[in-house]
Amino acid sequence: MLTIHTSDQRWVDICAVEDLTPEAGCGALLEDQQVALFYLPNQPEQCFAIGNFDPLGGANVLSRGIVGNLGDRLVVASPLYKQHFDLRTGACLEDESVSVPCFSSRIVSGRVELATTLADNSSG
Amino acid sequence: MAEKQRLVVIGNGMVGHNLIEKLVENEAAQQYEITIFCEESRLAYDRVHLSEFFAGKSAEDLALTNGDLYRQNGITVRVGCAATEIDREQKIVVADNGDQTPYDMLVLATGSFPFVPPMPGHDRARCLVYRTIEDLEALTEAAAKSKVGAVVGGGLLGLGAAKAVKDLGLETHVIEFAPRLMAVQIDDGGSAILRSKIEALGVQVHTGKNTTEIVDGESAFHRMNFADGGHLETDLVLFSAGIRPQDALARSSGLELGERGGIVVNNQCQTSDPAIYAIGECALWSGRIFGLVAPGYQMAGVVASHLAGDVAAFTGADMSTKLKLMGVDVASIGDAHGNTEGSRSYIYSDQVDEVYKKIVVDAKGDKLLGAVLVGDAKEYGSLLQYMLNEIQLPEHPDDLILPQRDGSAAVGLGPDMLPETAMICSCHDVTKGAIVAAIDDGATDLPALKTCTRASTGCGGCAPLLKSLLDEELDKRGLEVNTDICEHFAYTRQDLYSLVRVGQIKTFGELLAKHGSGNGCELCKPAVGSILASCWNDYVLQKPHFGLQDTNDRYLANMQKDGTYSIVPRVPGGEITPDKLIALGQVAKEYDLYTKITGGQRVDLFGARMDQLPAIWSKLIDAGFETGHAYGKSLRTVKSCVGSTWCRYGVDDSAGLAVELEHRYKGLRSPHKLKFGVSGCTRECAEAQSKDIGIIATENGWNLYVCGNGGMRPRHGDLFATDLDKATLIQYIDRLLMFYVSNADRLQRTSVWMENLEGGLDYLRSVVIDDRLGINAELELQMQAVIDSYACEWKAAVEDPESVKRFSHFVNSDKGDSNVVFVRERDQIRPAVDAEKESAEPA
Ligand code: SRM
Ligand SMILES: Cc1cc2nc3c(=O)[nH]c(=O)nc-3n(C[C@H](O)[C@H](O)[C@H](O)COP(=O)(O)OP(=O)(O)OC[C@H]3O[C@@H](n4cnc5c(N)ncnc54)[C@H](O)[C@@H]3O)c2cc1C
Ligand code: SF4
Ligand code: FES
């Protein structure tokens, strides 16, 4: 997968791969940010992470949405009002002006790690 | 602007209203200043479906117009105002309030009135007729005071009225003067089968009875004395012994009448005064009165075009009819009695299943002249087309009515074989050509086609033919309506259901690999999740199924706006012990949950964080509760009333039945949620008629209503079967629900599903009651398998550490969601609004 490493980015250990349920999401705490972490073992990236807060529904629920694809975009549908968010970019498919933050992820020896940046930390 | 001509129409019944519609359509309405006299207290309504008033339709449902048509076209309607006099010299109509309305052209559409034989006592209280909504209201009122009802007349209208009397819960008798029922439309053989079927429904038929007088009864309100010396005690008498044309105005104004009444008209429907037309049931054409609505509509068409300056002619009308009389299909086509010289007939009579079919063919055996169908009239549409279009009969005409046993296709008549001029819908005069043209213009589904051609919006008899014509035309054009569930499966929900069942597919992954593409989405995943559950009833939170579920099913609770959940334990039938009530209160108190009584007779606890759900449920389970599936597309509640155990009016134990049914069907996953109601008597305190499955106790068992709902588009359930014993009731529900589960679209409630089933309620009855598809044994087994494999999902969840783990808000922390904040209102919590959150501490 394409991960852009910038100098102020750090990898944070989150959990073991076995803690995740395939084809579904769960909430994760990345320092003090709420993240929605999805495990799609059939995709090359395997793990995806975006902000958990649904800006349209106004609640921390995106981890509880159904994942799938619309055309060639991998998406999660918000469980509140069903808007789709792109798992690779955080963009909302229904409303271009809306997006959620997006985090890089990797699996290292059976552990899931998420990347964060100083910018994200400072605004959290 | 040129002076407009003045057109007055007397009568706003079905035909009078149809005339106005046609004048608006052909734009002649613009040329006239139109005034209508409407004697009844409401605008035109559907008299043909009058009896549905008793199946829950309201006067508004039956209305043919809400008045917009008149308002938008500047037409004056005098509602509740009768015309009492026509001054033909001065061309003025005088109304009952003395008003005088001048006319240039006048149309009489005064219909007919019920014939009441002038026997002594015919005008006693509780002696009624059956023609208007007011008549039905009077009937309902009289029935409330009665136990026994007698209908005078065993013809088409009489049997319709008898059904109403039966539905009102009275012991019902039909008194017919002739030696058999429906003497005009059907022959001896058909009549015998009809009688036996009707008697099997508990209606007592007395033929060859001439009532001489009605006097005070001994055991009932009336006694009817018959010419043969016999008598009948009854509380209510309903006359339905034929109609008489309403020609009083024509008579007093000197228009030519027939010997036995009726306003004489020519082929343009003009009376003996060329400025006056008569149409509908008051008109006598060529010595005949047409007591059906379709010929009336044809007359309206003739007059509408005449008023627009065109010439059209009424040349008689086909009196073929297909009816459902007390649930029995009866059809009569053309020369049903074989009166044509040299005609011969084929007869098929099955006394076991009580089906009778006869066709009458011409001397050469080439053309169909007539037919009688009793007990099963599915061939009506194609037989009618054979007759109307004089289509050459097949080599063995009897193939048209003989049952098909070897699975070969019936020798029907494809719409392809019909000429362009073939009349598809005789109620609204719509030909095959007109329908094909509408399809060309883009009306490519049934609703669109119905709206723009009006085909199939009258008696509905042509619906199957219309559907097959549409399908065939779409097919010819290579058009296909896309009914795929989503981009991942080129199948409908029904297709997927079959693929899963037949292919014994147990997971979404397997189905996707075999029959789909991509990764799925929020449309197909929950739909397939639900299908898998309906078929195999595996625990929905097993790993391969978890990701398929909507969030509510995933966490077995309903998500609220702030991301917290509500909890609804099952309270079968709404019956709950004080201990359980206390337990609910204790749990709610311990976790500080907002507590509310729901509209479904149970208790909802709101404001639980996801991570609290397993602990809360462990306590509820210990107190004896089970999941209530408030989150699932599955059985929600069986609403009950207290029933005969306590209620002084109850006739059976509705609460007991509700509890039993709720336990039977809890856990059944279905295309949409399911709700039941069980009431202990006709007062209907459980509102069963607004449920998918509604049950009402009667003196003789249970009445079953189906496919109702509240919600966005409320619909009363239809009476499906009456006086069932409990075993039969449950059997019907098993079959109906499993058929729905196998057959409905995603998120389609039973009401919409049934309305979209070709053949609607009748078809559903034929599947569930008569086993038309031969699948009932299978459906019952499938239902039994679901019932046998029931397990409380919450119990399974709290006992499985893997499942419990999924309820934590964070995979890597025990913390809760800091964005969930409550404030207090009316002594309970509620989610804080944004402004409040800023000043509050996290929960
Ligand atoms: C709690 C309750 C309201 C209440 O405070 O009384 C309720 C609450 C909700 N109803 Fe309801 N309905 C509730 C009784 C009803 C009723 C009345 C009844 O059942 O007698 C109706 C009309 C009857 C009917 O369904 O035919 C009703 C018609 C709806 C509809 C419209 C359905 C339709 O076909 O038009 C929806 C939307 C849907 O299901 O798609 C809906 C959906 C909802 C949802 C699930 C909306 C949602 O997704 O968040 C609500 C969430 C409930 C929760 O969080 O627990 N609710 N809802 C009632 C729960 C009853 C129960 O014990 O299970
Ligand atoms: C219970 C029942 C079931 C039926 N089932 C079928 C069926 O299945 N198929 C079928 O084809 N037909 C059926 N019919 C017959 C069908 O309803 C009639 O053919 C149709 O209603 C005739 O329409 P019309 O406008 O001529 O008369 P109506 O509908 O009777 O209308 C005449 C109107 O004129 C009004 N009127 C009369 N005199 C005056 C006046 N002086 N001033 C003002 N207004 C006046 C009357 O009050 C009435 O409202 C059924 C009828 C009934 C009662
Ligand atoms: S009516 Fe609307 S607001 Fe009220 S409970 Fe039902 S869905 Fe919610
Ligand atoms: S024939 Fe009556 S609706 Fe078409």
mmCIF file of N, CA, C and O in Angstrom, chain B residues 219-254:
data_model
loop_
_atom_site.group_PDB
_atom_site.id
_atom_site.type_symbol
_atom_site.label_atom_id
_atom_site.label_comp_id
_atom_site.label_asym_id
_atom_site.label_seq_id
_atom_site.Cartn_x
_atom_site.Cartn_y
_atom_site.Cartn_z
ATOM 1 N N SER B 219 -89.092 -15.741 18.117
ATOM 2 C CA SER B 219 -87.755 -15.855 18.697
ATOM 3 C C SER B 219 -86.844 -14.762 18.163
ATOM 4 O O SER B 219 -85.762 -14.548 18.683
ATOM 5 N N ALA B 220 -87.287 -14.070 17.113
ATOM 6 C CA ALA B 220 -86.463 -12.998 16.549
ATOM 7 C C ALA B 220 -87.360 -11.794 16.290
ATOM 8 O O ALA B 220 -88.558 -11.822 16.552
ATOM 9 N N PHE B 221 -86.752 -10.743 15.755
ATOM 10 C CA PHE B 221 -87.489 -9.505 15.539
ATOM 11 C C PHE B 221 -88.603 -9.657 14.489
ATOM 12 O O PHE B 221 -89.699 -9.161 14.635
ATOM 13 N N HIS B 222 -88.258 -10.356 13.391
ATOM 14 C CA HIS B 222 -89.252 -10.566 12.321
ATOM 15 C C HIS B 222 -89.576 -12.038 12.161
ATOM 16 O O HIS B 222 -88.763 -12.889 12.510
ATOM 17 N N ARG B 223 -90.688 -12.281 11.529
ATOM 18 C CA ARG B 223 -90.939 -13.601 10.940
ATOM 19 C C ARG B 223 -91.320 -13.383 9.487
ATOM 20 O O ARG B 223 -92.191 -12.577 9.171
ATOM 21 N N MET B 224 -90.636 -14.111 8.582
ATOM 22 C CA MET B 224 -90.993 -14.039 7.167
ATOM 23 C C MET B 224 -91.859 -15.260 6.882
ATOM 24 O O MET B 224 -91.443 -16.391 7.135
ATOM 25 N N ASN B 225 -93.042 -15.016 6.366
ATOM 26 C CA ASN B 225 -93.905 -16.138 5.994
ATOM 27 C C ASN B 225 -93.794 -16.402 4.505
ATOM 28 O O ASN B 225 -93.805 -15.479 3.694
ATOM 29 N N PHE B 226 -93.678 -17.684 4.130
ATOM 30 C CA PHE B 226 -93.510 -18.042 2.727
ATOM 31 C C PHE B 226 -94.799 -18.644 2.178
ATOM 32 O O PHE B 226 -95.611 -19.216 2.912
ATOM 33 N N ALA B 227 -94.940 -18.560 0.825
ATOM 34 C CA ALA B 227 -96.148 -19.064 0.157
ATOM 35 C C ALA B 227 -96.330 -20.550 0.392
ATOM 36 O O ALA B 227 -97.453 -21.053 0.439
ATOM 37 N N ASP B 228 -95.218 -21.291 0.601
ATOM 38 C CA ASP B 228 -95.362 -22.743 0.776
ATOM 39 C C ASP B 228 -95.729 -23.114 2.217
ATOM 40 O O ASP B 228 -95.690 -24.268 2.598
ATOM 41 N N GLY B 229 -96.055 -22.094 3.039
ATOM 42 C CA GLY B 229 -96.483 -22.383 4.399
ATOM 43 C C GLY B 229 -95.351 -22.323 5.413
ATOM 44 O O GLY B 229 -95.590 -22.253 6.610
ATOM 45 N N GLY B 230 -94.113 -22.352 4.931
ATOM 46 C CA GLY B 230 -92.979 -22.295 5.858
ATOM 47 C C GLY B 230 -92.731 -20.869 6.345
ATOM 48 O O GLY B 230 -93.396 -19.928 5.913
ATOM 49 N N HIS B 231 -91.780 -20.720 7.280
ATOM 50 C CA HIS B 231 -91.427 -19.383 7.720
ATOM 51 C C HIS B 231 -89.989 -19.363 8.223
ATOM 52 O O HIS B 231 -89.376 -20.410 8.425
ATOM 53 N N LEU B 232 -89.473 -18.167 8.396
ATOM 54 C CA LEU B 232 -88.115 -18.005 8.920
ATOM 55 C C LEU B 232 -88.114 -16.859 9.918
ATOM 56 O O LEU B 232 -88.664 -15.798 9.657
ATOM 57 N N GLU B 233 -87.503 -17.096 11.063
ATOM 58 C CA GLU B 233 -87.374 -16.034 12.070
ATOM 59 C C GLU B 233 -86.035 -15.342 11.862
ATOM 60 O O GLU B 233 -84.977 -15.996 11.802
ATOM 61 N N THR B 234 -86.078 -14.046 11.746
ATOM 62 C CA THR B 234 -84.837 -13.301 11.519
ATOM 63 C C THR B 234 -84.937 -11.920 12.158
ATOM 64 O O THR B 234 -86.028 -11.384 12.309
ATOM 65 N N ASP B 235 -83.773 -11.357 12.506
ATOM 66 C CA ASP B 235 -83.784 -10.043 13.145
ATOM 67 C C ASP B 235 -83.675 -8.913 12.131
ATOM 68 O O ASP B 235 -83.899 -7.752 12.459
ATOM 69 N N LEU B 236 -83.273 -9.267 10.921
ATOM 70 C CA LEU B 236 -82.976 -8.220 9.951
ATOM 71 C C LEU B 236 -83.278 -8.769 8.559
ATOM 72 O O LEU B 236 -83.021 -9.947 8.299
ATOM 73 N N VAL B 237 -83.872 -7.946 7.711
ATOM 74 C CA VAL B 237 -84.140 -8.373 6.328
ATOM 75 C C VAL B 237 -83.444 -7.386 5.396
ATOM 76 O O VAL B 237 -83.576 -6.173 5.548
ATOM 77 N N LEU B 238 -82.666 -7.935 4.459
ATOM 78 C CA LEU B 238 -81.970 -7.078 3.505
ATOM 79 C C LEU B 238 -82.491 -7.406 2.110
ATOM 80 O O LEU B 238 -82.339 -8.527 1.642
ATOM 81 N N PHE B 239 -83.128 -6.428 1.472
ATOM 82 C CA PHE B 239 -83.666 -6.683 0.136
ATOM 83 C C PHE B 239 -82.602 -6.438 -0.915
ATOM 84 O O PHE B 239 -82.002 -5.361 -0.981
ATOM 85 N N SER B 240 -82.391 -7.427 -1.734
ATOM 86 C CA SER B 240 -81.421 -7.265 -2.809
ATOM 87 C C SER B 240 -81.949 -8.068 -3.987
ATOM 88 O O SER B 240 -81.296 -8.945 -4.502
ATOM 89 N N ALA B 241 -83.168 -7.745 -4.350
ATOM 90 C CA ALA B 241 -83.897 -8.575 -5.307
ATOM 91 C C ALA B 241 -83.948 -7.913 -6.673
ATOM 92 O O ALA B 241 -84.917 -8.034 -7.398
ATOM 93 N N GLY B 242 -82.912 -7.184 -7.011
ATOM 94 C CA GLY B 242 -82.895 -6.568 -8.333
ATOM 95 C C GLY B 242 -82.990 -5.065 -8.246
ATOM 96 O O GLY B 242 -83.173 -4.484 -7.177
ATOM 97 N N ILE B 243 -82.843 -4.429 -9.405
ATOM 98 C CA ILE B 243 -82.862 -2.972 -9.444
ATOM 99 C C ILE B 243 -83.958 -2.487 -10.386
ATOM 100 O O ILE B 243 -84.418 -3.232 -11.243
ATOM 101 N N ARG B 244 -84.356 -1.269 -10.179
ATOM 102 C CA ARG B 244 -85.309 -0.629 -11.083
ATOM 103 C C ARG B 244 -84.714 0.701 -11.509
ATOM 104 O O ARG B 244 -84.166 1.430 -10.676
ATOM 105 N N PRO B 245 -84.776 1.012 -12.799
ATOM 106 C CA PRO B 245 -84.201 2.279 -13.266
ATOM 107 C C PRO B 245 -84.840 3.483 -12.569
ATOM 108 O O PRO B 245 -86.053 3.503 -12.361
ATOM 109 N N GLN B 246 -84.018 4.452 -12.199
ATOM 110 C CA GLN B 246 -84.524 5.658 -11.545
ATOM 111 C C GLN B 246 -84.978 6.627 -12.639
ATOM 112 O O GLN B 246 -84.212 7.439 -13.147
ATOM 113 N N ASP B 247 -86.261 6.505 -13.041
ATOM 114 C CA ASP B 247 -86.743 7.267 -14.185
ATOM 115 C C ASP B 247 -87.857 8.250 -13.810
ATOM 116 O O ASP B 247 -88.595 8.732 -14.667
ATOM 117 N N ALA B 248 -87.970 8.569 -12.509
ATOM 118 C CA ALA B 248 -89.079 9.413 -12.053
ATOM 119 C C ALA B 248 -89.103 10.776 -12.746
ATOM 120 O O ALA B 248 -90.157 11.253 -13.185
ATOM 121 N N LEU B 249 -87.927 11.396 -12.892
ATOM 122 C CA LEU B 249 -87.861 12.712 -13.525
ATOM 123 C C LEU B 249 -88.279 12.644 -14.989
ATOM 124 O O LEU B 249 -88.988 13.517 -15.494
ATOM 125 N N ALA B 250 -87.826 11.592 -15.651
ATOM 126 C CA ALA B 250 -88.152 11.430 -17.066
ATOM 127 C C ALA B 250 -89.653 11.215 -17.219
ATOM 128 O O ALA B 250 -90.293 11.744 -18.127
ATOM 129 N N ARG B 251 -90.199 10.466 -16.268
ATOM 130 C CA ARG B 251 -91.631 10.170 -16.322
ATOM 131 C C ARG B 251 -92.438 11.455 -16.159
ATOM 132 O O ARG B 251 -93.306 11.767 -16.981
ATOM 133 N N SER B 252 -92.083 12.255 -15.137
ATOM 134 C CA SER B 252 -92.886 13.452 -14.875
ATOM 135 C C SER B 252 -92.695 14.504 -15.958
ATOM 136 O O SER B 252 -93.530 15.389 -16.133
ATOM 137 N N SER B 253 -91.596 14.404 -16.711
ATOM 138 C CA SER B 253 -91.414 15.408 -17.763
ATOM 139 C C SER B 253 -91.813 14.875 -19.135
ATOM 140 O O SER B 253 -91.541 15.498 -20.162
ATOM 141 N N GLY B 254 -92.408 13.695 -19.148
ATOM 142 C CA GLY B 254 -93.003 13.208 -20.377
ATOM 143 C C GLY B 254 -92.038 12.602 -21.387
ATOM 144 O O GLY B 254 -92.362 12.485 -22.576
#
